[in-house]
Amino acid sequence: MTPDLMEQGSERLQHKKEVDENKGSSGGRNAGYSRIHEPGALDLAHGRILYLEEVSVSFDGFRAINKLSLDIAPGELRCIIGPNGAGKTTMMDIITGKTRPDAGQVFFGSTIDLLRHSEAEIAGLGIGRKFQKPTVFEALTVFENLELALKSPRGVASALWHRLSGVQRDRLGEVLTLIQLSDQWQRPAGLLSHGQKQWLEIGMLLMQEPKLLLLDEPVAGMTDQETERTAELFLSLKGKHSLIVVEHDMSFIARISEIVTVLCEGAVLAQGTLAQVQADERVIEVYLGR
Ligand SMILES: Nc1ncnc2c1ncn2[C@@H]1O[C@H](COP(=O)(O)OP(=O)(O)OP(=O)(O)O)[C@@H](O)[C@H]1O
């Protein structure tokens, strides 16, 4: 876990301690209300940034997600693999509010019930999603793309470097460095390579300082060198952000993974290190042995 998330966690623990102390002196009801007064706060005290419990969804009678349970720790980089149709995209659709499950629970931290929020609200809560195809504004420069992604609403006329606040300028510079596009900031995005466009889109998500990032097949179509750079990027994001990466590229998974979850028929088939899941007969049968 990174200092950022650890700090949040320790703040929450301190808060919990205060609440518990209150409980002792003035009764549990006040303590309970103090949580209700913080509807948007991300409570990491239980060591989970995201959890899905027994989630199911059917499309026309076909169960795409079947009692799926999953826990993601703060700062974790989780890889999700599985055969086509396993439900990986549908799982991400559920987390981001695009698809509503028929049953189950989806919580962000311990207290934010994502099923009570719209897709836009979930993005605003700090869950960013990157779809497989890059969707950057090709006619705009790298800089303008990142600037557009800033949280605060800004008029088109004020889209100049010097008008950005110091904090925003620092963040933009930091993100440009992270995505290795510092020397490309004036280039129209349309002239970037496929890999660079993917990094720019990840950079646009990072401008919004997401707590959790969902990345769908981020290295599909990349060269080996771009794939390696993407691995370095994800490893550098880990800890500061939590990441869920869906990928079929096993060498990429080998490079970045700690825990790998194998989805099959809408549920977790196996979970562990890559070596552990690769040795699992069931995983070999449905996925790796293809
Ligand atoms: N809106 C929908 N309506 C009907 N069926 C759907 C819908 N969305 C997904 N499905 C079905 O649900 C199953 C899971 O699909 P999903 O796209 O989540 O799998 P996936 O693991 O992401 O596959 P891939 O690796 O090919 O992207 C598939 O059989 C798919 O056809």
mmCIF file of C-alpha atoms and ligand atoms in Angstrom:
data_model
loop_
_atom_site.group_PDB
_atom_site.id
_atom_site.type_symbol
_atom_site.label_atom_id
_atom_site.label_comp_id
_atom_site.label_asym_id
_atom_site.label_seq_id
_atom_site.Cartn_x
_atom_site.Cartn_y
_atom_site.Cartn_z
ATOM 1 C CA MET A 1 0.000 0.000 0.000
ATOM 2 C CA THR A 2 1.302 3.484 -0.795
ATOM 3 C CA PRO A 3 1.718 6.331 1.610
ATOM 4 C CA ASP A 4 -1.449 7.965 0.153
ATOM 5 C CA LEU A 5 -3.712 5.018 0.792
ATOM 6 C CA MET A 6 -1.991 4.164 4.031
ATOM 7 C CA GLU A 7 -2.615 7.712 5.145
ATOM 8 C CA GLN A 8 -6.288 7.408 4.276
ATOM 9 C CA GLY A 9 -6.433 4.089 6.050
ATOM 10 C CA SER A 10 -4.782 5.463 9.176
ATOM 11 C CA GLU A 11 -7.078 8.523 9.107
ATOM 12 C CA ARG A 12 -10.023 6.156 9.001
ATOM 13 C CA LEU A 13 -8.581 4.100 11.820
ATOM 14 C CA GLN A 14 -8.084 7.269 13.853
ATOM 15 C CA HIS A 15 -11.648 8.297 13.034
ATOM 16 C CA LYS A 16 -12.907 4.849 14.027
ATOM 17 C CA LYS A 17 -10.955 5.103 17.289
ATOM 18 C CA GLU A 18 -12.601 8.452 18.015
ATOM 19 C CA VAL A 19 -16.004 7.016 17.136
ATOM 20 C CA ASP A 20 -15.390 4.033 19.421
ATOM 21 C CA GLU A 21 -14.275 6.351 22.213
ATOM 22 C CA ASN A 22 -17.457 8.402 21.692
ATOM 23 C CA LYS A 23 -19.474 5.230 21.850
ATOM 24 C CA GLY A 24 -18.043 4.508 25.255
ATOM 25 C CA SER A 25 -18.817 7.955 26.641
ATOM 26 C CA SER A 26 -21.982 9.076 24.892
ATOM 27 C CA GLY A 27 -23.573 6.001 23.421
ATOM 28 C CA GLY A 28 -23.440 4.131 20.126
ATOM 29 C CA ARG A 29 -26.095 6.168 18.312
ATOM 30 C CA ASN A 30 -23.900 9.252 17.994
ATOM 31 C CA ALA A 31 -21.062 7.112 16.748
ATOM 32 C CA GLY A 32 -23.332 5.607 14.103
ATOM 33 C CA TYR A 33 -24.512 9.023 12.914
ATOM 34 C CA SER A 34 -20.949 10.255 12.463
ATOM 35 C CA ARG A 35 -20.615 7.726 9.614
ATOM 36 C CA ILE A 36 -23.884 8.807 8.056
ATOM 37 C CA HIS A 37 -22.592 12.411 7.935
ATOM 38 C CA GLU A 38 -19.803 11.346 5.550
ATOM 39 C CA PRO A 39 -21.672 9.833 2.607
ATOM 40 C CA GLY A 40 -18.846 10.137 0.066
ATOM 41 C CA ALA A 41 -15.902 9.147 2.254
ATOM 42 C CA LEU A 42 -14.035 6.029 1.232
ATOM 43 C CA ASP A 43 -13.740 3.755 4.231
ATOM 44 C CA LEU A 44 -10.731 1.462 3.837
ATOM 45 C CA ALA A 45 -10.656 0.335 7.437
ATOM 46 C CA HIS A 46 -11.548 -3.236 6.437
ATOM 47 C CA GLY A 47 -8.674 -3.430 3.976
ATOM 48 C CA ARG A 48 -10.894 -3.585 0.894
ATOM 49 C CA ILE A 49 -11.370 -0.885 -1.695
ATOM 50 C CA LEU A 50 -13.886 -2.946 -3.652
ATOM 51 C CA TYR A 51 -15.932 -5.989 -2.927
ATOM 52 C CA LEU A 52 -18.499 -7.903 -4.843
ATOM 53 C CA GLU A 53 -20.590 -10.440 -3.042
ATOM 54 C CA GLU A 54 -22.698 -13.102 -4.722
ATOM 55 C CA VAL A 55 -23.373 -10.909 -7.738
ATOM 56 C CA SER A 56 -25.499 -12.354 -10.529
ATOM 57 C CA VAL A 57 -26.885 -11.019 -13.774
ATOM 58 C CA SER A 58 -28.759 -12.725 -16.582
ATOM 59 C CA PHE A 59 -29.395 -11.604 -20.133
ATOM 60 C CA ASP A 60 -32.500 -13.205 -21.663
ATOM 61 C CA GLY A 61 -32.228 -16.099 -19.245
ATOM 62 C CA PHE A 62 -28.472 -16.599 -19.791
ATOM 63 C CA ARG A 63 -26.519 -16.147 -16.573
ATOM 64 C CA ALA A 64 -23.472 -14.063 -17.580
ATOM 65 C CA ILE A 65 -22.410 -13.462 -13.958
ATOM 66 C CA ASN A 66 -23.144 -16.198 -11.489
ATOM 67 C CA LYS A 67 -22.806 -15.490 -7.754
ATOM 68 C CA LEU A 68 -19.507 -13.712 -8.309
ATOM 69 C CA SER A 69 -17.594 -12.677 -5.178
ATOM 70 C CA LEU A 70 -14.388 -10.661 -5.349
ATOM 71 C CA ASP A 71 -12.278 -8.531 -2.976
ATOM 72 C CA ILE A 72 -9.726 -5.935 -4.054
ATOM 73 C CA ALA A 73 -7.303 -4.423 -1.520
ATOM 74 C CA PRO A 74 -6.298 -0.745 -1.519
ATOM 75 C CA GLY A 75 -3.321 -0.217 -3.813
ATOM 76 C CA GLU A 76 -3.585 -3.688 -5.307
ATOM 77 C CA LEU A 77 -2.947 -4.514 -8.958
ATOM 78 C CA ARG A 78 -5.299 -7.414 -9.706
ATOM 79 C CA CYS A 79 -5.203 -9.268 -12.989
ATOM 80 C CA ILE A 80 -8.334 -10.949 -14.292
ATOM 81 C CA ILE A 81 -8.084 -13.605 -16.964
ATOM 82 C CA GLY A 82 -10.531 -16.076 -18.416
ATOM 83 C CA PRO A 83 -11.944 -17.446 -21.664
ATOM 84 C CA ASN A 84 -14.091 -15.406 -24.035
ATOM 85 C CA GLY A 85 -17.561 -14.956 -22.613
ATOM 86 C CA ALA A 86 -16.396 -15.577 -19.022
ATOM 87 C CA GLY A 87 -18.053 -12.350 -17.890
ATOM 88 C CA LYS A 88 -15.017 -10.079 -17.498
ATOM 89 C CA THR A 89 -16.522 -7.119 -19.348
ATOM 90 C CA THR A 90 -19.903 -7.642 -17.703
ATOM 91 C CA MET A 91 -18.183 -7.588 -14.297
ATOM 92 C CA MET A 92 -16.646 -4.206 -15.161
ATOM 93 C CA ASP A 93 -20.016 -2.984 -16.446
ATOM 94 C CA ILE A 94 -21.512 -3.856 -13.064
ATOM 95 C CA ILE A 95 -18.766 -2.124 -11.054
ATOM 96 C CA THR A 96 -19.102 1.041 -13.141
ATOM 97 C CA GLY A 97 -22.908 1.084 -13.021
ATOM 98 C CA LYS A 98 -23.441 0.396 -16.718
ATOM 99 C CA THR A 99 -25.207 -2.881 -15.954
ATOM 100 C CA ARG A 100 -27.333 -3.488 -12.874
ATOM 101 C CA PRO A 101 -27.073 -6.967 -11.349
ATOM 102 C CA ASP A 102 -30.157 -9.003 -10.530
ATOM 103 C CA ALA A 103 -28.708 -9.972 -7.145
ATOM 104 C CA GLY A 104 -25.717 -9.397 -4.889
ATOM 105 C CA GLN A 105 -23.786 -6.513 -3.418
ATOM 106 C CA VAL A 106 -21.104 -4.201 -4.802
ATOM 107 C CA PHE A 107 -19.318 -1.932 -2.335
ATOM 108 C CA PHE A 108 -16.615 0.688 -2.815
ATOM 109 C CA GLY A 109 -14.754 0.747 0.467
ATOM 110 C CA SER A 110 -16.875 -0.519 3.335
ATOM 111 C CA THR A 111 -19.680 2.006 3.121
ATOM 112 C CA ILE A 112 -20.377 3.099 -0.452
ATOM 113 C CA ASP A 113 -23.029 0.902 -2.030
ATOM 114 C CA LEU A 114 -22.288 1.262 -5.741
ATOM 115 C CA LEU A 115 -25.655 -0.203 -6.696
ATOM 116 C CA ARG A 116 -27.271 2.964 -5.368
ATOM 117 C CA HIS A 117 -25.243 5.195 -7.686
ATOM 118 C CA SER A 118 -25.511 6.110 -11.351
ATOM 119 C CA GLU A 119 -22.692 5.520 -13.834
ATOM 120 C CA ALA A 120 -21.709 9.229 -13.689
ATOM 121 C CA GLU A 121 -21.755 9.262 -9.894
ATOM 122 C CA ILE A 122 -19.534 6.166 -9.779
ATOM 123 C CA ALA A 123 -16.989 7.883 -12.034
ATOM 124 C CA GLY A 124 -17.157 10.891 -9.707
ATOM 125 C CA LEU A 125 -16.541 8.678 -6.694
ATOM 126 C CA GLY A 126 -13.118 7.818 -8.124
ATOM 127 C CA ILE A 127 -13.600 4.731 -10.309
ATOM 128 C CA GLY A 128 -12.059 5.225 -13.746
ATOM 129 C CA ARG A 129 -12.492 2.869 -16.669
ATOM 130 C CA LYS A 130 -10.420 2.395 -19.772
ATOM 131 C CA PHE A 131 -12.093 0.559 -22.611
ATOM 132 C CA GLN A 132 -10.075 -1.516 -25.058
ATOM 133 C CA LYS A 133 -10.052 1.013 -27.911
ATOM 134 C CA PRO A 134 -8.375 4.351 -27.229
ATOM 135 C CA THR A 135 -10.802 7.265 -27.311
ATOM 136 C CA VAL A 136 -8.696 10.410 -27.275
ATOM 137 C CA PHE A 137 -9.545 13.658 -29.057
ATOM 138 C CA GLU A 138 -7.371 13.226 -32.144
ATOM 139 C CA ALA A 139 -7.452 16.862 -33.295
ATOM 140 C CA LEU A 140 -6.338 18.147 -29.891
ATOM 141 C CA THR A 141 -2.787 18.058 -28.592
ATOM 142 C CA VAL A 142 -1.635 15.695 -25.868
ATOM 143 C CA PHE A 143 -1.638 18.639 -23.468
ATOM 144 C CA GLU A 144 -5.186 19.709 -24.408
ATOM 145 C CA ASN A 145 -6.467 16.157 -23.986
ATOM 146 C CA LEU A 146 -5.058 16.004 -20.467
ATOM 147 C CA GLU A 147 -6.320 19.472 -19.672
ATOM 148 C CA LEU A 148 -9.830 18.553 -20.797
ATOM 149 C CA ALA A 149 -9.776 15.630 -18.417
ATOM 150 C CA LEU A 150 -9.271 17.839 -15.375
ATOM 151 C CA LYS A 151 -11.956 17.554 -12.762
ATOM 152 C CA SER A 152 -12.806 21.231 -12.514
ATOM 153 C CA PRO A 153 -14.995 22.658 -15.271
ATOM 154 C CA ARG A 154 -12.962 25.061 -17.393
ATOM 155 C CA GLY A 155 -14.006 27.237 -20.294
ATOM 156 C CA VAL A 156 -12.496 26.623 -23.711
ATOM 157 C CA ALA A 157 -11.103 30.190 -23.813
ATOM 158 C CA SER A 158 -9.077 29.579 -20.668
ATOM 159 C CA ALA A 159 -7.370 26.500 -22.042
ATOM 160 C CA LEU A 160 -3.891 27.920 -21.614
ATOM 161 C CA TRP A 161 -1.024 26.614 -19.566
ATOM 162 C CA HIS A 162 -0.639 29.759 -17.443
ATOM 163 C CA ARG A 163 -4.313 29.753 -16.493
ATOM 164 C CA LEU A 164 -4.019 26.386 -14.803
ATOM 165 C CA SER A 165 -3.638 26.504 -11.054
ATOM 166 C CA GLY A 166 -0.244 25.526 -9.695
ATOM 167 C CA VAL A 167 -1.600 22.237 -8.433
ATOM 168 C CA GLN A 168 -3.224 21.436 -11.776
ATOM 169 C CA ARG A 169 -0.049 22.338 -13.666
ATOM 170 C CA ASP A 170 2.004 20.129 -11.373
ATOM 171 C CA ARG A 171 -0.433 17.274 -11.833
ATOM 172 C CA LEU A 172 -0.387 17.652 -15.603
ATOM 173 C CA GLY A 173 3.408 17.608 -15.660
ATOM 174 C CA GLU A 174 3.473 14.606 -13.345
ATOM 175 C CA VAL A 175 1.017 12.694 -15.556
ATOM 176 C CA LEU A 176 2.932 13.598 -18.746
ATOM 177 C CA THR A 177 6.062 12.122 -17.157
ATOM 178 C CA LEU A 178 4.231 9.019 -15.927
ATOM 179 C CA ILE A 179 2.812 8.240 -19.359
ATOM 180 C CA GLN A 180 6.145 9.075 -20.999
ATOM 181 C CA LEU A 181 4.726 11.758 -23.274
ATOM 182 C CA SER A 182 6.520 14.805 -21.870
ATOM 183 C CA ASP A 183 8.300 15.436 -25.163
ATOM 184 C CA GLN A 184 5.065 14.992 -27.131
ATOM 185 C CA TRP A 185 2.853 17.448 -25.272
ATOM 186 C CA GLN A 186 2.309 19.748 -28.255
ATOM 187 C CA ARG A 187 1.601 16.938 -30.729
ATOM 188 C CA PRO A 188 -1.939 16.315 -31.951
ATOM 189 C CA ALA A 189 -3.123 13.059 -30.396
ATOM 190 C CA GLY A 190 -4.068 11.752 -33.822
ATOM 191 C CA LEU A 191 -0.378 11.543 -34.731
ATOM 192 C CA LEU A 192 0.540 9.329 -31.771
ATOM 193 C CA SER A 193 1.186 5.605 -32.091
ATOM 194 C CA HIS A 194 -1.502 3.189 -30.881
ATOM 195 C CA GLY A 195 0.427 2.594 -27.655
ATOM 196 C CA GLN A 196 0.903 6.298 -27.024
ATOM 197 C CA LYS A 197 -2.832 6.894 -27.512
ATOM 198 C CA GLN A 198 -3.539 4.209 -24.927
ATOM 199 C CA TRP A 199 -1.140 5.875 -22.480
ATOM 200 C CA LEU A 200 -2.710 9.259 -23.158
ATOM 201 C CA GLU A 201 -6.128 7.883 -22.339
ATOM 202 C CA ILE A 202 -4.758 6.366 -19.148
ATOM 203 C CA GLY A 203 -3.232 9.795 -18.438
ATOM 204 C CA MET A 204 -6.655 11.400 -18.916
ATOM 205 C CA LEU A 205 -8.060 9.033 -16.318
ATOM 206 C CA LEU A 206 -5.155 9.807 -13.995
ATOM 207 C CA MET A 207 -5.892 13.549 -14.233
ATOM 208 C CA GLN A 208 -9.094 12.783 -12.326
ATOM 209 C CA GLU A 209 -7.062 11.078 -9.601
ATOM 210 C CA PRO A 210 -9.085 7.863 -9.527
ATOM 211 C CA LYS A 211 -8.806 5.571 -6.543
ATOM 212 C CA LEU A 212 -9.661 2.515 -8.628
ATOM 213 C CA LEU A 213 -8.842 1.983 -12.301
ATOM 214 C CA LEU A 214 -10.437 -0.685 -14.479
ATOM 215 C CA LEU A 215 -8.420 -1.480 -17.588
ATOM 216 C CA ASP A 216 -9.795 -3.684 -20.355
ATOM 217 C CA GLU A 217 -7.130 -5.388 -22.500
ATOM 218 C CA PRO A 218 -4.756 -2.416 -22.272
ATOM 219 C CA VAL A 219 -1.913 -3.960 -24.308
ATOM 220 C CA ALA A 220 -3.969 -5.408 -27.172
ATOM 221 C CA GLY A 221 -2.375 -4.263 -30.432
ATOM 222 C CA MET A 222 0.753 -2.868 -28.773
ATOM 223 C CA THR A 223 4.316 -3.601 -29.874
ATOM 224 C CA ASP A 224 6.543 -5.547 -27.456
ATOM 225 C CA GLN A 225 8.298 -2.350 -26.474
ATOM 226 C CA GLU A 226 5.007 -0.532 -25.827
ATOM 227 C CA THR A 227 3.786 -3.525 -23.826
ATOM 228 C CA GLU A 228 6.900 -3.390 -21.656
ATOM 229 C CA ARG A 229 6.458 0.347 -21.080
ATOM 230 C CA THR A 230 2.835 -0.246 -20.129
ATOM 231 C CA ALA A 231 3.952 -2.850 -17.598
ATOM 232 C CA GLU A 232 6.330 -0.289 -16.088
ATOM 233 C CA LEU A 233 3.528 2.288 -15.988
ATOM 234 C CA PHE A 234 1.112 -0.057 -14.209
ATOM 235 C CA LEU A 235 3.759 -1.132 -11.716
ATOM 236 C CA SER A 236 4.412 2.526 -10.941
ATOM 237 C CA LEU A 237 0.675 3.224 -10.441
ATOM 238 C CA LYS A 238 0.198 0.274 -8.123
ATOM 239 C CA GLY A 239 -0.008 1.352 -4.510
ATOM 240 C CA LYS A 240 -1.140 4.881 -5.282
ATOM 241 C CA HIS A 241 -4.168 3.554 -7.109
ATOM 242 C CA SER A 242 -5.899 0.192 -7.110
ATOM 243 C CA LEU A 243 -5.990 -1.421 -10.539
ATOM 244 C CA ILE A 244 -8.060 -4.181 -12.084
ATOM 245 C CA VAL A 245 -6.525 -5.321 -15.354
ATOM 246 C CA VAL A 246 -8.320 -7.666 -17.730
ATOM 247 C CA GLU A 247 -5.886 -9.173 -20.237
ATOM 248 C CA HIS A 248 -5.328 -12.196 -22.444
ATOM 249 C CA ASP A 249 -1.584 -11.487 -22.926
ATOM 250 C CA MET A 250 0.003 -13.947 -20.513
ATOM 251 C CA SER A 251 3.535 -12.573 -20.751
ATOM 252 C CA PHE A 252 2.175 -9.166 -19.755
ATOM 253 C CA ILE A 253 0.259 -10.775 -16.871
ATOM 254 C CA ALA A 254 3.483 -12.536 -15.806
ATOM 255 C CA ARG A 255 5.282 -9.195 -15.770
ATOM 256 C CA ILE A 256 2.769 -7.277 -13.609
ATOM 257 C CA SER A 257 0.724 -9.732 -11.590
ATOM 258 C CA GLU A 258 0.589 -10.514 -7.906
ATOM 259 C CA ILE A 259 -2.792 -12.176 -7.564
ATOM 260 C CA VAL A 260 -4.528 -13.461 -10.664
ATOM 261 C CA THR A 261 -8.258 -14.208 -10.684
ATOM 262 C CA VAL A 262 -9.566 -16.621 -13.295
ATOM 263 C CA LEU A 263 -13.162 -16.041 -14.285
ATOM 264 C CA CYS A 264 -15.203 -18.722 -15.994
ATOM 265 C CA GLU A 265 -18.937 -18.854 -16.618
ATOM 266 C CA GLY A 266 -19.467 -15.717 -14.585
ATOM 267 C CA ALA A 267 -17.729 -16.877 -11.402
ATOM 268 C CA VAL A 268 -14.246 -17.219 -9.923
ATOM 269 C CA LEU A 269 -12.764 -20.509 -11.080
ATOM 270 C CA ALA A 270 -9.363 -20.050 -9.446
ATOM 271 C CA GLN A 271 -7.284 -17.394 -7.758
ATOM 272 C CA GLY A 272 -3.649 -17.145 -6.709
ATOM 273 C CA THR A 273 -0.254 -16.346 -8.128
ATOM 274 C CA LEU A 274 0.122 -16.826 -11.864
ATOM 275 C CA ALA A 275 2.137 -20.000 -11.217
ATOM 276 C CA GLN A 276 -0.631 -21.353 -9.014
ATOM 277 C CA VAL A 277 -3.436 -20.729 -11.487
ATOM 278 C CA GLN A 278 -1.319 -21.978 -14.402
ATOM 279 C CA ALA A 279 -0.876 -25.272 -12.574
ATOM 280 C CA ASP A 280 -4.601 -25.616 -11.862
ATOM 281 C CA GLU A 281 -6.093 -28.413 -13.977
ATOM 282 C CA ARG A 282 -9.460 -26.658 -14.264
ATOM 283 C CA VAL A 283 -7.792 -23.491 -15.571
ATOM 284 C CA ILE A 284 -5.717 -25.478 -18.069
ATOM 285 C CA GLU A 285 -8.848 -27.193 -19.292
ATOM 286 C CA VAL A 286 -11.036 -24.121 -19.823
ATOM 287 C CA TYR A 287 -8.465 -21.486 -20.716
ATOM 288 C CA LEU A 288 -4.734 -22.047 -20.861
ATOM 289 C CA GLY A 289 -4.840 -25.369 -22.648
ATOM 290 C CA ARG A 290 -6.755 -23.969 -25.610
HETATM 291 N N1 LIG B 1 -26.063 -6.978 -23.068
HETATM 292 C C1 LIG B 1 -25.974 -8.279 -23.258
HETATM 293 N N2 LIG B 1 -27.009 -8.983 -23.746
HETATM 294 C C2 LIG B 1 -26.936 -10.305 -23.924
HETATM 295 N N3 LIG B 1 -25.859 -11.054 -23.617
HETATM 296 C C3 LIG B 1 -24.797 -10.416 -23.129
HETATM 297 C C4 LIG B 1 -24.781 -9.004 -22.909
HETATM 298 N N4 LIG B 1 -23.573 -8.674 -22.386
HETATM 299 C C5 LIG B 1 -22.870 -9.812 -22.293
HETATM 300 N N5 LIG B 1 -23.594 -10.859 -22.731
HETATM 301 C C6 LIG B 1 -23.161 -12.255 -22.744
HETATM 302 O O1 LIG B 1 -22.610 -12.520 -21.472
HETATM 303 C C7 LIG B 1 -21.474 -13.371 -21.574
HETATM 304 C C8 LIG B 1 -20.284 -12.708 -20.935
HETATM 305 O O2 LIG B 1 -19.818 -11.681 -21.795
HETATM 306 P P1 LIG B 1 -18.587 -10.748 -21.475
HETATM 307 O O3 LIG B 1 -18.457 -9.796 -22.613
HETATM 308 O O4 LIG B 1 -18.741 -10.180 -20.131
HETATM 309 O O5 LIG B 1 -17.379 -11.789 -21.484
HETATM 310 P P2 LIG B 1 -15.809 -11.503 -21.477
HETATM 311 O O6 LIG B 1 -15.240 -12.397 -20.438
HETATM 312 O O7 LIG B 1 -15.570 -10.048 -21.347
HETATM 313 O O8 LIG B 1 -15.375 -12.001 -22.920
HETATM 314 P P3 LIG B 1 -14.172 -11.494 -23.871
HETATM 315 O O9 LIG B 1 -12.897 -12.039 -23.318
HETATM 316 O O10 LIG B 1 -14.526 -12.106 -25.189
HETATM 317 O O11 LIG B 1 -14.232 -9.991 -23.915
HETATM 318 C C9 LIG B 1 -21.287 -13.653 -23.059
HETATM 319 O O12 LIG B 1 -21.860 -14.898 -23.352
HETATM 320 C C10 LIG B 1 -22.023 -12.524 -23.730
HETATM 321 O O13 LIG B 1 -22.523 -12.911 -24.984
#
